[in-house]
PDB file of C-alpha atoms in Angstrom:
ATOM      1  CA  UNK L 197      -3.378  -4.118   4.047  1.00  0.00           C
ATOM      2  CA  UNK L 198      -5.794  -6.019   1.841  1.00  0.00           C
ATOM      3  CA  UNK L 199      -5.905  -5.270  -1.906  1.00  0.00           C
ATOM      4  CA  UNK L 200      -8.376  -6.827  -4.312  1.00  0.00           C
ATOM      5  CA  UNK L 201      -8.745  -6.255  -8.046  1.00  0.00           C
ATOM      6  CA  UNK L 202     -12.495  -6.608  -8.667  1.00  0.00           C
ATOM      7  CA  UNK L 203     -12.060  -7.137 -12.406  1.00  0.00           C
ATOM      8  CA  UNK L 204      -9.724 -10.121 -12.117  1.00  0.00           C
ATOM      9  CA  UNK L 205     -10.996 -11.175  -8.679  1.00  0.00           C
ATOM     10  CA  UNK L 206      -7.414 -11.524  -7.506  1.00  0.00           C
ATOM     11  CA  UNK L 207      -6.312 -10.239  -4.122  1.00  0.00           C
ATOM     12  CA  UNK L 208      -3.349 -10.036  -1.795  1.00  0.00           C
ATOM     13  CA  UNK L 209      -2.694  -9.303   1.877  1.00  0.00           C
ATOM     14  CA  UNK L 210       0.355  -7.195   2.689  1.00  0.00           C
ATOM     15  CA  UNK L 211       2.070  -7.393   6.085  1.00  0.00           C
ATOM     16  CA  UNK L 212       4.842  -5.156   7.387  1.00  0.00           C
ATOM     17  CA  UNK L 213       5.887  -2.138   9.407  1.00  0.00           C
ATOM     18  CA  UNK L 214       3.953   1.071   8.876  1.00  0.00           C
ATOM     19  CA  UNK L 215       4.948   4.718   9.163  1.00  0.00           C
ATOM     20  CA  UNK L 216       2.389   7.542   8.965  1.00  0.00           C
ATOM     21  CA  UNK L 217       3.465  10.978   7.711  1.00  0.00           C
ATOM     22  CA  UNK L 218       1.237  13.964   8.474  1.00  0.00           C
ATOM     23  CA  UNK L 219       3.566  16.462   6.765  1.00  0.00           C
ATOM     24  CA  UNK L 220       7.089  16.922   5.473  1.00  0.00           C
ATOM     25  CA  UNK L 221       9.123  15.842   2.444  1.00  0.00           C
ATOM     26  CA  UNK L 222       8.318  12.123   2.725  1.00  0.00           C
ATOM     27  CA  UNK L 223       4.571  12.896   2.692  1.00  0.00           C
ATOM     28  CA  UNK L 224       5.037  15.123  -0.366  1.00  0.00           C
ATOM     29  CA  UNK L 225       7.098  12.446  -2.134  1.00  0.00           C
ATOM     30  CA  UNK L 226       4.391   9.870  -1.536  1.00  0.00           C
ATOM     31  CA  UNK L 227       1.743  12.324  -2.793  1.00  0.00           C
ATOM     32  CA  UNK L 228       3.719  12.855  -6.017  1.00  0.00           C
ATOM     33  CA  UNK L 229       3.739   9.068  -6.629  1.00  0.00           C
ATOM     34  CA  UNK L 230       0.053   8.593  -5.821  1.00  0.00           C
ATOM     35  CA  UNK L 231      -2.215   7.664  -8.741  1.00  0.00           C
ATOM     36  CA  UNK L 232      -4.518  10.429  -9.947  1.00  0.00           C
ATOM     37  CA  UNK L 233      -7.841   8.785  -8.992  1.00  0.00           C
ATOM     38  CA  UNK L 234      -6.636   8.584  -5.386  1.00  0.00           C
ATOM     39  CA  UNK L 235      -5.403  12.184  -5.469  1.00  0.00           C
ATOM     40  CA  UNK L 236      -8.785  13.282  -6.825  1.00  0.00           C
ATOM     41  CA  UNK L 237     -10.450  11.877  -3.684  1.00  0.00           C
ATOM     42  CA  UNK L 238      -8.399  14.252  -1.501  1.00  0.00           C
ATOM     43  CA  UNK L 239      -8.005  17.494  -3.513  1.00  0.00           C
ATOM     44  CA  UNK L 240      -7.273  19.523  -0.373  1.00  0.00           C
ATOM     45  CA  UNK L 241      -4.544  17.060   0.724  1.00  0.00           C
ATOM     46  CA  UNK L 242      -6.064  16.535   4.170  1.00  0.00           C
ATOM     47  CA  UNK L 243      -5.100  12.885   4.427  1.00  0.00           C
ATOM     48  CA  UNK L 244      -1.917  11.366   5.775  1.00  0.00           C
ATOM     49  CA  UNK L 245       0.681   9.446   3.797  1.00  0.00           C
ATOM     50  CA  UNK L 246       1.296   5.828   4.804  1.00  0.00           C
ATOM     51  CA  UNK L 247       4.532   4.042   3.986  1.00  0.00           C
ATOM     52  CA  UNK L 248       4.693   0.275   4.453  1.00  0.00           C
ATOM     53  CA  UNK L 249       7.896  -1.769   4.552  1.00  0.00           C
ATOM     54  CA  UNK L 250       6.400  -4.973   3.223  1.00  0.00           C
ATOM     55  CA  UNK L 251       7.665  -8.118   4.940  1.00  0.00           C
ATOM     56  CA  UNK L 252       5.187 -10.645   3.583  1.00  0.00           C
ATOM     57  CA  UNK L 253       2.570 -10.902   0.839  1.00  0.00           C
ATOM     58  CA  UNK L 254      -0.108 -13.596   0.875  1.00  0.00           C
ATOM     59  CA  UNK L 255      -2.466 -14.473  -1.954  1.00  0.00           C
ATOM     60  CA  UNK L 256      -6.184 -14.836  -1.230  1.00  0.00           C
ATOM     61  CA  UNK L 257      -5.704 -18.597  -0.839  1.00  0.00           C
ATOM     62  CA  UNK L 258      -2.986 -17.928   1.791  1.00  0.00           C
ATOM     63  CA  UNK L 259      -0.106 -18.951  -0.506  1.00  0.00           C
ATOM     64  CA  UNK L 260       3.034 -16.961   0.284  1.00  0.00           C
ATOM     65  CA  UNK L 261       3.844 -14.697  -2.659  1.00  0.00           C
ATOM     66  CA  UNK L 262       6.797 -12.987  -0.989  1.00  0.00           C
ATOM     67  CA  UNK L 263       8.506 -13.320   2.387  1.00  0.00           C
ATOM     68  CA  UNK L 264      11.378 -11.023   3.360  1.00  0.00           C
ATOM     69  CA  UNK L 265      12.833 -13.609   5.810  1.00  0.00           C
ATOM     70  CA  UNK L 266      12.920 -16.331   3.159  1.00  0.00           C
ATOM     71  CA  UNK L 267      14.433 -13.920   0.645  1.00  0.00           C
ATOM     72  CA  UNK L 268      17.168 -13.071   3.162  1.00  0.00           C
ATOM     73  CA  UNK L 269      16.744  -9.293   3.010  1.00  0.00           C
TER      74      UNK L 269
END
């Protein structure tokens, strides 16, 4: 996943294992934690919930911000 903040022009790339939830309690829990602007884009809740177990985060310049293997988790 790539995330970029256009105001600060800072970005990160997230790497990890992904699970997709079409329904159920995990999907509802993710929906409850979702920021309102994102919820407003899907008022009928037609989208899926995506949960990522992040293993590595890289800055735009490819510097490692976080690495699960290095952290020993």
